[in-house]
XYZ file of C-alpha atoms in Angstrom:
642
model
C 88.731 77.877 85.049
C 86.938 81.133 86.256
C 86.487 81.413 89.740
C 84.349 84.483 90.085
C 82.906 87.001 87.855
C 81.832 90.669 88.956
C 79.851 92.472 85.849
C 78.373 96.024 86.580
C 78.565 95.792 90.010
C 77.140 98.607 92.196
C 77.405 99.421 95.585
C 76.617 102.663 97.848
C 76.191 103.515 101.438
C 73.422 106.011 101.334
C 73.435 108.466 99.265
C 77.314 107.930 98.697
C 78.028 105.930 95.902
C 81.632 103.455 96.514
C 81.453 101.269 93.070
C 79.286 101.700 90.099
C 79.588 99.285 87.062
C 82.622 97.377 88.482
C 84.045 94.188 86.351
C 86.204 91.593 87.397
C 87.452 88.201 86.357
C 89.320 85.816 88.471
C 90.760 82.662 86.875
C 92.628 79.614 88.272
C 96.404 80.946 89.852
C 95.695 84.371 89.250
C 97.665 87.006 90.760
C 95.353 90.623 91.265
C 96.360 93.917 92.984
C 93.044 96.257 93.487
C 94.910 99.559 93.735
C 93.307 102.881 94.233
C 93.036 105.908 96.476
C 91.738 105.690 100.185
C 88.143 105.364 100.051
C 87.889 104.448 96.322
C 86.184 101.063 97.643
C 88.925 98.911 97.810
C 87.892 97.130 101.250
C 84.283 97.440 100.136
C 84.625 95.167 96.410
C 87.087 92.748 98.883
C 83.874 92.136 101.771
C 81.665 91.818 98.722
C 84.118 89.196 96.983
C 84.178 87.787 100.060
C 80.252 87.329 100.957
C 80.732 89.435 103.953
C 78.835 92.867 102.065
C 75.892 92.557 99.749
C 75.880 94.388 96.504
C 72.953 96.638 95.408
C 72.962 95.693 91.425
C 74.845 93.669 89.049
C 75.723 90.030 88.849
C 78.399 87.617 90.757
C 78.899 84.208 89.697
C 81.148 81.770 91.779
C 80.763 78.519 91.983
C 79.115 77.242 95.012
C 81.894 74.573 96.472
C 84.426 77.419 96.086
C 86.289 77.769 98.769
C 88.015 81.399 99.957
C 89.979 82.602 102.472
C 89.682 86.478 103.304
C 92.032 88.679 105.941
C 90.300 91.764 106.623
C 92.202 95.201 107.775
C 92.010 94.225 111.885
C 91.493 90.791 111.719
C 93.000 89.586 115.047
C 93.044 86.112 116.560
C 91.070 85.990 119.122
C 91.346 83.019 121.297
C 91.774 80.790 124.559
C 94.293 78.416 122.576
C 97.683 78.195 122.365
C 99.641 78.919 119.520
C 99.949 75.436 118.436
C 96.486 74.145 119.287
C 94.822 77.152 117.475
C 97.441 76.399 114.227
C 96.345 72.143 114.159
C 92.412 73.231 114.132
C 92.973 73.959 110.809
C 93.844 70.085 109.958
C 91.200 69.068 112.369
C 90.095 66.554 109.817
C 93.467 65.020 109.843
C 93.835 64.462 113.269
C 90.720 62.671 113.362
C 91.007 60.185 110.465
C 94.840 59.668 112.413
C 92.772 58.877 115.637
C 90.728 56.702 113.338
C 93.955 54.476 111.903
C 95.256 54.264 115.128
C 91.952 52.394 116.384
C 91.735 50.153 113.191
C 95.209 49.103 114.242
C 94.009 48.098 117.754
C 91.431 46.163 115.816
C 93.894 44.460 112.942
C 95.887 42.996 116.107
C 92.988 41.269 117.810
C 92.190 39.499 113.963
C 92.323 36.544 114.912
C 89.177 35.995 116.815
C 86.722 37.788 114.182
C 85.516 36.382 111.137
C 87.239 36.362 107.692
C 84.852 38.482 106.636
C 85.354 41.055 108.797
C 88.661 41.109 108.793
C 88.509 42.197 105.051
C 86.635 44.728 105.690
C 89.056 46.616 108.421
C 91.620 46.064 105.497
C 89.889 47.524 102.918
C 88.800 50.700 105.123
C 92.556 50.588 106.711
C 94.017 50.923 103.309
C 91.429 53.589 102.056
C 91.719 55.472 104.926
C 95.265 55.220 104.663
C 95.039 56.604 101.167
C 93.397 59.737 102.368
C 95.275 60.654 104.992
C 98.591 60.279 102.727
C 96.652 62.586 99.888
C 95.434 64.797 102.349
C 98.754 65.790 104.027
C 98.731 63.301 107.599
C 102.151 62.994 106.951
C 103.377 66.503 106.529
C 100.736 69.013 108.297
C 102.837 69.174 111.223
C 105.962 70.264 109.077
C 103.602 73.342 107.280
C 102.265 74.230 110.561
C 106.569 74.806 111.600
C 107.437 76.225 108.167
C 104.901 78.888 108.523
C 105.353 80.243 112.029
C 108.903 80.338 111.318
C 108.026 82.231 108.722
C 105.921 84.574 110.479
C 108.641 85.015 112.994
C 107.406 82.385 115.545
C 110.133 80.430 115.791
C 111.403 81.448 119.086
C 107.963 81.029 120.762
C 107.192 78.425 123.155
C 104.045 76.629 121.148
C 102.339 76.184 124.356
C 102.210 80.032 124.930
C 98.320 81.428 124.615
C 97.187 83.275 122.126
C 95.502 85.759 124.734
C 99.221 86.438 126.153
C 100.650 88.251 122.615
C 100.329 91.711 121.173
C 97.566 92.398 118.228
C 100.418 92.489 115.867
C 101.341 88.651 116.746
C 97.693 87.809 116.623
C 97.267 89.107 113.336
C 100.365 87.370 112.292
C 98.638 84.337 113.737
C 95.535 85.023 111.243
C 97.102 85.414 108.688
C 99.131 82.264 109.149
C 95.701 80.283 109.766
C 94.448 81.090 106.802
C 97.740 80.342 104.783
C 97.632 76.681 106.482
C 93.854 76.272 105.219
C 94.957 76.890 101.442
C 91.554 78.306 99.980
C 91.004 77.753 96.293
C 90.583 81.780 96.575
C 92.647 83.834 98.562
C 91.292 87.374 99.577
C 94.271 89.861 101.660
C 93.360 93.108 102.715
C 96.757 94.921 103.712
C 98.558 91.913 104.443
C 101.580 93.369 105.181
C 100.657 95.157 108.134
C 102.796 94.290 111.359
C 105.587 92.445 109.332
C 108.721 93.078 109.054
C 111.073 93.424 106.324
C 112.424 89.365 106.413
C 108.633 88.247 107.279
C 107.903 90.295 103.837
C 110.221 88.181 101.828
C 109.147 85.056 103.147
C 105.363 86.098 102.357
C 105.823 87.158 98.838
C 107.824 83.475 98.200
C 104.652 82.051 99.648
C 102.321 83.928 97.503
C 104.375 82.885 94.379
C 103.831 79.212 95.044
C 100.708 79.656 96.519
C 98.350 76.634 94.822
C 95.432 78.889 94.459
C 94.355 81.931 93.295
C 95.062 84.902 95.455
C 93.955 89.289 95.361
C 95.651 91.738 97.285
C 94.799 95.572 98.368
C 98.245 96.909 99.620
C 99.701 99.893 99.861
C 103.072 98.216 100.147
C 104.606 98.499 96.426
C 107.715 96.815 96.441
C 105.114 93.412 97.661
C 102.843 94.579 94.518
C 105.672 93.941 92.476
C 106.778 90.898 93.736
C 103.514 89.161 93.950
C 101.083 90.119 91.418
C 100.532 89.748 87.228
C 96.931 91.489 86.910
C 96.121 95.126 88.470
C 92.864 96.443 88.578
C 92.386 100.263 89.377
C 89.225 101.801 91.040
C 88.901 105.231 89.785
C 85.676 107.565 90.136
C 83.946 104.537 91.050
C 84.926 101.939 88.217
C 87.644 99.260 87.371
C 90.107 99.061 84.881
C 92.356 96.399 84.235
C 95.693 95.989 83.577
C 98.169 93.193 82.757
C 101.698 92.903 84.266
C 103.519 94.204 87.888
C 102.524 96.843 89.909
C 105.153 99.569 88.171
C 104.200 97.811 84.572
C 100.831 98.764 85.598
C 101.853 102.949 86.184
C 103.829 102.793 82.817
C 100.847 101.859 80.740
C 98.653 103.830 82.875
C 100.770 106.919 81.758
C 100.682 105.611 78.268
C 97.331 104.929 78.051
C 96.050 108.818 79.146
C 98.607 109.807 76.773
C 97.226 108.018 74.217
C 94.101 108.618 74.727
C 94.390 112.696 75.170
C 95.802 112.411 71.762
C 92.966 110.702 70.420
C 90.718 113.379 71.917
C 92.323 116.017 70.799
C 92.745 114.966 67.446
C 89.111 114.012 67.090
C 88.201 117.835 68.162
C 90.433 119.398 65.630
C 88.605 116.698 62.861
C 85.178 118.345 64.475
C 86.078 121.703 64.785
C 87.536 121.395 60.936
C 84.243 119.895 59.906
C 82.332 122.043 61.842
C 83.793 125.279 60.234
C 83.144 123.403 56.456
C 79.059 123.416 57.173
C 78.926 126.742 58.833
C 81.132 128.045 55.474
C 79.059 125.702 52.802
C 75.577 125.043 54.169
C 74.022 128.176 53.066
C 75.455 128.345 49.214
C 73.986 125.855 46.746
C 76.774 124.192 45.168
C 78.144 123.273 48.277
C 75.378 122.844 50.271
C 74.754 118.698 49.904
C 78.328 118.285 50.829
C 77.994 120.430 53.850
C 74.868 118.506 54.736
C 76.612 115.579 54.531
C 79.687 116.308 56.615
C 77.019 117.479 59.148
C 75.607 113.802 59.160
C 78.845 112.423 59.685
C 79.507 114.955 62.684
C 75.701 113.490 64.260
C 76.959 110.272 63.936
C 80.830 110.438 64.659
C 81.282 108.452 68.138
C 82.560 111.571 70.155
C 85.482 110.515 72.553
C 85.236 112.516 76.004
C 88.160 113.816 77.148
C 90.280 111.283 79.862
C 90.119 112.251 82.683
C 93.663 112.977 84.530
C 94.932 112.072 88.275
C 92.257 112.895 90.826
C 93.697 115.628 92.934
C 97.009 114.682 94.867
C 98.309 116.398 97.300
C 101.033 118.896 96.929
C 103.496 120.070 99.340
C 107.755 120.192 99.620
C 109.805 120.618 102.096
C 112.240 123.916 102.650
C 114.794 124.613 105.509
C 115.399 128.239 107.230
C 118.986 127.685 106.658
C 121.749 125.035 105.655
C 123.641 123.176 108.301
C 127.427 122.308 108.483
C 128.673 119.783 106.853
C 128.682 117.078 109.769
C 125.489 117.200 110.781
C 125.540 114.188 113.479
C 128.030 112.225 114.902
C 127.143 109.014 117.193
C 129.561 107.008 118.963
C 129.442 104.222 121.046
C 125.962 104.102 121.771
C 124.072 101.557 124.121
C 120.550 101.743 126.007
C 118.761 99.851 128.195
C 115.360 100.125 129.562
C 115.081 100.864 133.590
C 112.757 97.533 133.579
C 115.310 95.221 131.926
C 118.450 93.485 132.811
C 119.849 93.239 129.205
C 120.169 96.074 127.070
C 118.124 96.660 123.611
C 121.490 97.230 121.624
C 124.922 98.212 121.890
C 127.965 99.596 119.662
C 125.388 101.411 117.591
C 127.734 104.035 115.640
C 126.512 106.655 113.164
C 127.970 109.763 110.823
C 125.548 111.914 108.901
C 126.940 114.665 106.379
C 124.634 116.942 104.987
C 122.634 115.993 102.340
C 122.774 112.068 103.289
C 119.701 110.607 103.172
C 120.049 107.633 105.135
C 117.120 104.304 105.869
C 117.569 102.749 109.092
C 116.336 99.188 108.684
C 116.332 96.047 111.079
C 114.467 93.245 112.767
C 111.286 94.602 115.119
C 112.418 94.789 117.999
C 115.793 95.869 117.793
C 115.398 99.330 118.827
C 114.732 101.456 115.624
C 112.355 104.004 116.930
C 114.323 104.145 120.259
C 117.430 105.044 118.291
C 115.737 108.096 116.535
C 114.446 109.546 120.077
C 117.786 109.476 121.851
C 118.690 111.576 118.865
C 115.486 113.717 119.824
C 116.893 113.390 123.896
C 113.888 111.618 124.412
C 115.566 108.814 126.230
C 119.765 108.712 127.560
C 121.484 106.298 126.447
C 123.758 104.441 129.376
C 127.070 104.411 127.292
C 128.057 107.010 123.990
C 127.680 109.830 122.826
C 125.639 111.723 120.050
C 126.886 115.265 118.829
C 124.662 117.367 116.824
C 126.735 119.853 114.251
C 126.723 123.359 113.579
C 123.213 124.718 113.075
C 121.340 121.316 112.564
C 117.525 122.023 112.987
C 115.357 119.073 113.698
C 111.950 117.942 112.424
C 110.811 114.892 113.604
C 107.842 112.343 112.356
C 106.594 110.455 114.602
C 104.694 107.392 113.591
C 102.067 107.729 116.595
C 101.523 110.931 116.213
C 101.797 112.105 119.641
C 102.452 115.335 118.530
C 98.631 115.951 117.313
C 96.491 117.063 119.963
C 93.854 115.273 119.409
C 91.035 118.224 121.059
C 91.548 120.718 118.592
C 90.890 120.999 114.835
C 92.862 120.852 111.970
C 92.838 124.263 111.540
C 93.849 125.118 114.534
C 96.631 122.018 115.249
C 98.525 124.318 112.746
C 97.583 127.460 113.468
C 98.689 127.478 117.387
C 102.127 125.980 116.418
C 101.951 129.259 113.920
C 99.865 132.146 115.464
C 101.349 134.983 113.187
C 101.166 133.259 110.250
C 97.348 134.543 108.129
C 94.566 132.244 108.281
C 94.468 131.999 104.574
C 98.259 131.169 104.284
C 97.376 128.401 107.203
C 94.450 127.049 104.654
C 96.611 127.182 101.727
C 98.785 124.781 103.110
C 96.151 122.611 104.615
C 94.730 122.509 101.241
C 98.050 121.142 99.447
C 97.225 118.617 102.073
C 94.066 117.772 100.660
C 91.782 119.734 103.342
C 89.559 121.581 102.030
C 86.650 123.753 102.973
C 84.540 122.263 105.969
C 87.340 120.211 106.059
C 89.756 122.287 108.456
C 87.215 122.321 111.208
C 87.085 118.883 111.884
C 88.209 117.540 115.623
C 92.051 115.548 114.951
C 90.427 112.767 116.787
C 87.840 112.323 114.020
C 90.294 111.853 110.979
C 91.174 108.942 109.527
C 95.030 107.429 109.878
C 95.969 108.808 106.220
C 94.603 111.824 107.618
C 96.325 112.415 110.434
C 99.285 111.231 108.818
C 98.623 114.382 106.054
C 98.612 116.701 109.015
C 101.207 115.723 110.552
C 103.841 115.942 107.717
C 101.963 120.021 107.129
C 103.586 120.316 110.305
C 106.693 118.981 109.549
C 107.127 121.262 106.406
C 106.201 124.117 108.176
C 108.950 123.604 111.031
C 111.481 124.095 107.792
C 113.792 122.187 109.289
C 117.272 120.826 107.924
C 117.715 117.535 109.463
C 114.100 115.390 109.224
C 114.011 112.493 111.125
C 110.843 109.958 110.279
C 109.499 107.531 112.096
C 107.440 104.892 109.543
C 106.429 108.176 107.201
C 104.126 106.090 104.570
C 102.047 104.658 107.242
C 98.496 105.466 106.678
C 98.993 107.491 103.264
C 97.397 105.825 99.802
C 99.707 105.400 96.754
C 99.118 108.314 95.609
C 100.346 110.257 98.823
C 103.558 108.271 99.332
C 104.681 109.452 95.490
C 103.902 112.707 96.269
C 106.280 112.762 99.613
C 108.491 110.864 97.623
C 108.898 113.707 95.367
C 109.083 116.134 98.031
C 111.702 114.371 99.866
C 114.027 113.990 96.820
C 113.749 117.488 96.280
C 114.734 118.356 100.054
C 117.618 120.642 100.390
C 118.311 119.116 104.021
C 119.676 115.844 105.756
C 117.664 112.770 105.979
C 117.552 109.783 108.786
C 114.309 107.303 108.418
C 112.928 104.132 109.649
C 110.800 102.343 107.083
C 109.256 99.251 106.473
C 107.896 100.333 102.481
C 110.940 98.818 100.554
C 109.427 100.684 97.499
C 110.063 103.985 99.371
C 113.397 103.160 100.682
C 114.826 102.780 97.347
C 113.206 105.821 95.741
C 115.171 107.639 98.401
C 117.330 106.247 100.077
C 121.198 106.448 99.069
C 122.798 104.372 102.334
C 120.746 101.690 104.297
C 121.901 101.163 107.742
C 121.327 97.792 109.091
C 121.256 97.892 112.770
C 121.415 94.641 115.263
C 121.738 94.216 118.929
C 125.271 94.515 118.454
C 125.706 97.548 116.585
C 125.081 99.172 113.141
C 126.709 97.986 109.745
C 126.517 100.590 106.765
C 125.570 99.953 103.069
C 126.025 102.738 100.502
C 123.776 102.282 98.418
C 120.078 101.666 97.921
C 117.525 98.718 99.493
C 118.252 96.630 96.086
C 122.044 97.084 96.851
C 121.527 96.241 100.286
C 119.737 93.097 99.729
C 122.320 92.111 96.911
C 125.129 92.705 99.279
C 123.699 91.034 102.592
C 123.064 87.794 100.174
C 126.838 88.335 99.158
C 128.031 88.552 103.169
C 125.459 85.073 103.973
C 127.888 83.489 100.958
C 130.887 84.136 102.004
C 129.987 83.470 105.554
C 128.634 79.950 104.509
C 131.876 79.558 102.338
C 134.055 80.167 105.507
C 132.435 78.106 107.820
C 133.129 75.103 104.551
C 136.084 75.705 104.536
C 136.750 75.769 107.886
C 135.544 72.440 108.756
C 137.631 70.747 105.764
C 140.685 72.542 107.645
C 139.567 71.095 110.845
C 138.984 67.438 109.248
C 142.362 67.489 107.551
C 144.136 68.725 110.160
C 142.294 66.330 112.717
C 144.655 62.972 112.002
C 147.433 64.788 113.411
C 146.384 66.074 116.485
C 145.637 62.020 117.516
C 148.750 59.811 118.955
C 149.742 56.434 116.840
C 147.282 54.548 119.557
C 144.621 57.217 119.360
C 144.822 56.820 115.165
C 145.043 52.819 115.722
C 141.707 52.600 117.918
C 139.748 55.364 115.681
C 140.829 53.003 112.558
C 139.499 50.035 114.438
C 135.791 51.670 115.515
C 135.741 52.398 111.919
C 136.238 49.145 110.322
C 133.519 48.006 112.769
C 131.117 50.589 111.982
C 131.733 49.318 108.325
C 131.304 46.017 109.684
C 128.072 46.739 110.908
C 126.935 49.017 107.987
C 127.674 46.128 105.687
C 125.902 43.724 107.795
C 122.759 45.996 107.984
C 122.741 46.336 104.356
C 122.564 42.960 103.556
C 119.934 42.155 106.439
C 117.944 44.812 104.892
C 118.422 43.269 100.925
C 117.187 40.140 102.517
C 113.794 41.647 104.727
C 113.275 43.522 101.741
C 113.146 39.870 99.414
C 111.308 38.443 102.106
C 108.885 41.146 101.627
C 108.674 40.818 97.678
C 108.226 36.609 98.448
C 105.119 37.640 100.603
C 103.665 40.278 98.249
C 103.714 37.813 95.538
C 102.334 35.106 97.403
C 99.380 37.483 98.236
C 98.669 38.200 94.594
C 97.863 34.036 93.918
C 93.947 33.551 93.598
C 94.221 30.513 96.721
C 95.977 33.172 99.220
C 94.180 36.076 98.872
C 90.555 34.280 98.885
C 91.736 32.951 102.074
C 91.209 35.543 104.449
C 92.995 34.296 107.718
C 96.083 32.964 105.290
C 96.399 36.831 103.628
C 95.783 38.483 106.911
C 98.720 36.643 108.215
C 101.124 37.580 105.518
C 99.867 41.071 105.841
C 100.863 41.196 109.189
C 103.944 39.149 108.368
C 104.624 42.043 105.930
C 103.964 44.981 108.197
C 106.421 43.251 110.749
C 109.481 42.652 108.033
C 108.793 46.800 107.089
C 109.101 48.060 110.766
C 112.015 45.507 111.400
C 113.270 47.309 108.042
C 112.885 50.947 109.430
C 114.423 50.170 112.607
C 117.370 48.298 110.110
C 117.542 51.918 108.057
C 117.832 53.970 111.142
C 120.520 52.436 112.391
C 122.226 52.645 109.615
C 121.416 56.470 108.750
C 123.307 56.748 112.635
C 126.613 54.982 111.373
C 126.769 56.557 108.010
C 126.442 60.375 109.696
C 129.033 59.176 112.768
């Protein structure tokens, strides 16, 4: 079934045009990536999916009970509620038809002073309501409203804790969860993986998969692009394309395609240019002249291909040092910090060698103390116990994800310039123009750009410091697709020494070639990629789990012989009462359970049911016999664990 339909959609702000002739089909369980540069219209096609942005021309068809869910770019919870309350107004509907069975249960007791025929008719709406509230999830909306806060890393919260009382990042971890919880047929997330870590990630994209509806994504994140998605559509130059298959199936027949297609082009223009050279050769001498005509027809009507169009421009930059290091670069040992304001310390035992050339991704919960790791390598902060030695002519260049180091007063031009006064003003613009600034472009304030702008200035910086240790703080924040392949590039390329913290999975395993995993309690390395390090922390959960087996069938067998003779003798009688009693509640609950089939039978015979007061008093007979049942079963579920 087709749940939406875009055909030659337009849209422009202004005189700027953002989409022009867009198409786009979304069908029952689809999976869809829009992908394109910043500012291709990405957010814009999303809003106008969405029926938050109008359209100027073109056609969309949806149909009108369709239900969809859409997560803008700073969608944050805003609210008085607590976590819990806020997360149940989603199934307020449930809580009201549970409100509802309670009260016709009130009114089933007190049967037997109303009349026959209205008792029936509390039955009949009972069991209907019943129904619904069984179809509709009364039984296990509590249970999803647990499974997807732990999800979201809100398992250690106290419920009751108000929403107004947590960071933006929670409370757009809260929206995000909210609309998960309402299950639209069609799912619209913009960014989605903003403020989540690497585990919340994981659990997201095993949501997705199962997710019951249909669901489109912009992201910049890659590695969730190939996870999640089967369809990509690109917005180039203003217009859609569509391709079938992952997010890096979607780049190799991207490549393929231009290929393709710049042969096709170029082989038409040699047919035209040949053809082309036969009538100016042949048109003016008789016996050739009707053929000559004729090829000229064919020219007029051929159906010229224009030429495809290539990458729009990237930007282009590496990354040199002023000289090479030693061969230990940095050597931590030892290391521990605490905050002046807290009692407990962030980490401790966090140990760390770097040789030259290492390019290494430091990885780990939120929280944990990432980013404060990197700046007491910067002396930013003292640790209170260890020690971190810096080797023989290490430069550093550091990234900072906030970038504090852009003053945000000056231009671009001069941000650059200052740090560089004797370098030429056209050598300054070259290398602002690798980063995509062009022209006027260089004179803007830093305060006006946009994040994947300042981000672009800030690495120009970077590469002009030319130094041989870089140490990055979230370096693909901000920048498009396009920009992170291009650092990518650069930073494979780099003669120098590597340390980064980095939340694009995508980008760690393009470049990284050891992953260190660091928790309160220290640092653990992996040599090897994000894949490997996955692989092996799955590996390390096994054998963990496999231990702690076999541990307690050590403990069990040995068990018998720490107990005396009378210890044994006592534990062997409580057992053959417990099996006393589990046989006893067994057959009690055989019997309830063909005292129940006698009554259920009885209330299928004409003369019981068309006696209301008779089948309301089996009914009730019944319910009582089930409860007397559960009680039965939970007692025994008790012996059988003991």
């Amino acid at each position: 079934m087709i749940l939406m339909q875009l055909n030659n959609l337009t849209k422009s702000f202004g005189a700027d045009e953002i989409l022009a002739n867009v198409k786009l089909e979304i069908k029952d369980n689809d999976r869809i990536a829009i992908v394109g540069r910043n500012g291709s219209g990405k957010s814009t096609l999303l809003k106008i999916m969405a029926g938050e942005l109008n359209y100027d021309d073109g056609d969309l068809f949806r149909p009108k009970d369709l239900t969809i869910g859409y997560l803008s770019q700073h969608t944050s919870l805003a609210s008085e509620k607590t976590i819990w309350d806020e997360m149940v107004e989603v199934f307020h509907h449930l809580t009201i038809q549970e409100q509802d069975l309670r009260a016709l249960e009130k009114e089933m007791e007190q049967a037997s002073g109303m009349s026959s025929a209205h008792n029936e008719k509390i039955l009949q709406d009972y069991d209907k309501l019943q129904q619904s509230f069984h179809t509709n999830g009364g039984y296990t909306y509590e249970a999803d409203i647990k499974a997807v806060l732990s999800g979201l890393h809100f398992q250690d919260y106290d419920y009751g804790t108000p929403i107004n009382e947590l960071s933006g990042g929670q409370k757009t971890r809260l929206a995000l969860g909210k609309l998960l919880l309402k299950k639209p047929e069609l799912l619209i997330l913009d960014e989605p993986t903003n403020h989540l870590d690497i585990d919340t990630l994981g659990w997201l994209e095993n949501y997705l998969i199962s997710y019951p509806g249909a669901v489109i994504i912009v992201s910049h994140d890659r590695y969730f692009l190939d996870k999640t998605v089967s369809i990509v559509y690109e917005i180039s130059r203003h217009i859609t394309k569509k391709y079938h298959g992952s997010y890096s199936k979607f780049l190799e027949q991207k490549a393929l395609d231009y290929e393709q297609e710049l042969k096709d082009f170029e082989k038409q223009q040699t047919e035209m240019k040949k053809m082309e050279d036969f009538v100016q050769r042949n048109i003016a001498r008789a016996s050739t002249t009707k053929r000559a005509q004729s090829r000229r027809k064919q020219l007029e009507k051929m159906d010229k291909l224009d030429k495809p169009l290539g990458d729009e421009s990237s930007a282009n930059f590496s990354f040199q040092i002023n000289r090479r290091s030693g061969n230990d670069v940095l050597k931590m040992d030892n290391l521990s910090f605490r905050y002046e304001d807290e009692s407990e310390p962030l980490f401790t035992n966090a140990k760390l060698n770097v040789n030259r050339g290492e390019r290494i991704a430091l990885v780990g919960p939120n929280g944990v103390g990432k980013t404060t790791l990197l700046k007491l390598i910067l002396e930013k902060f003292k640790p209170i116990t260890g020690t971190i030695k810096l080797g023989t002519n290490v430069q550093i260049g550091y990234y900072d994800q906030e970038q504090a180091n852009l003053s945000s007063s000056k231009t671009v031009l001069l941000e650059l310039w200052d740090d560089y006064p004797t370098v030429n003003e056209k050598d300054i613009r070259t290398v602002l123009g690798n980063f995509l600034f062009s022209g006027d472009d260089v004179l803007k304030y830093v305060h006006s750009l946009s994040g994947g702008e300042k981000a672009r200035l800030a690495l120009a910086k970077l590469m002009m410091q030319k130094a041989n240790l870089l140490i990055m703080d979230e370096p693909t924040n901000h920048l498009d697709i396009d920009s992170k392949e291009v650092l990518e590039a650069a930073l494979i390329d780099f003669p120098g020494t590597i340390i980064f913290v980095s939340h694009d999975r995508y980008f760690i395993n393009k470049l990284a070639d050891q992953v260190a995993h660091m928790q309160q309690d220290g640092v653990t390395i992996y040599l090897g990629d994000y894949d490997y390090y996955i692989e092996k922390r799955a590996e390390e959960a096994e054998i963990a789990r496999l231990k702690q087996v076999e541990s307690e069938k050590v403990e069990q067998k040995n068990e018998p012989k720490k107990r005396s003779h009378k210890e044994e003798k006592q534990l062997q009688s409580e057992r053959r009462k417990q099996q006393r009693r589990i046989t006893e509640l067994e057959e009690t609950i055989e019997k309830r359970e063909g005292e129940i089939a006698e009554l259920e039978e009885k209330m299928t015979q004409p003369e019981i049911y068309q006696d209301h007061e008779k089948a309301l008093e089996l009914t009730t007979k019944t319910n009582e016999l089930k409860q007397d049942i559960e009680h039965l079963m939970e007692e025994w579920a008790t012996l059988q664990e003991d």
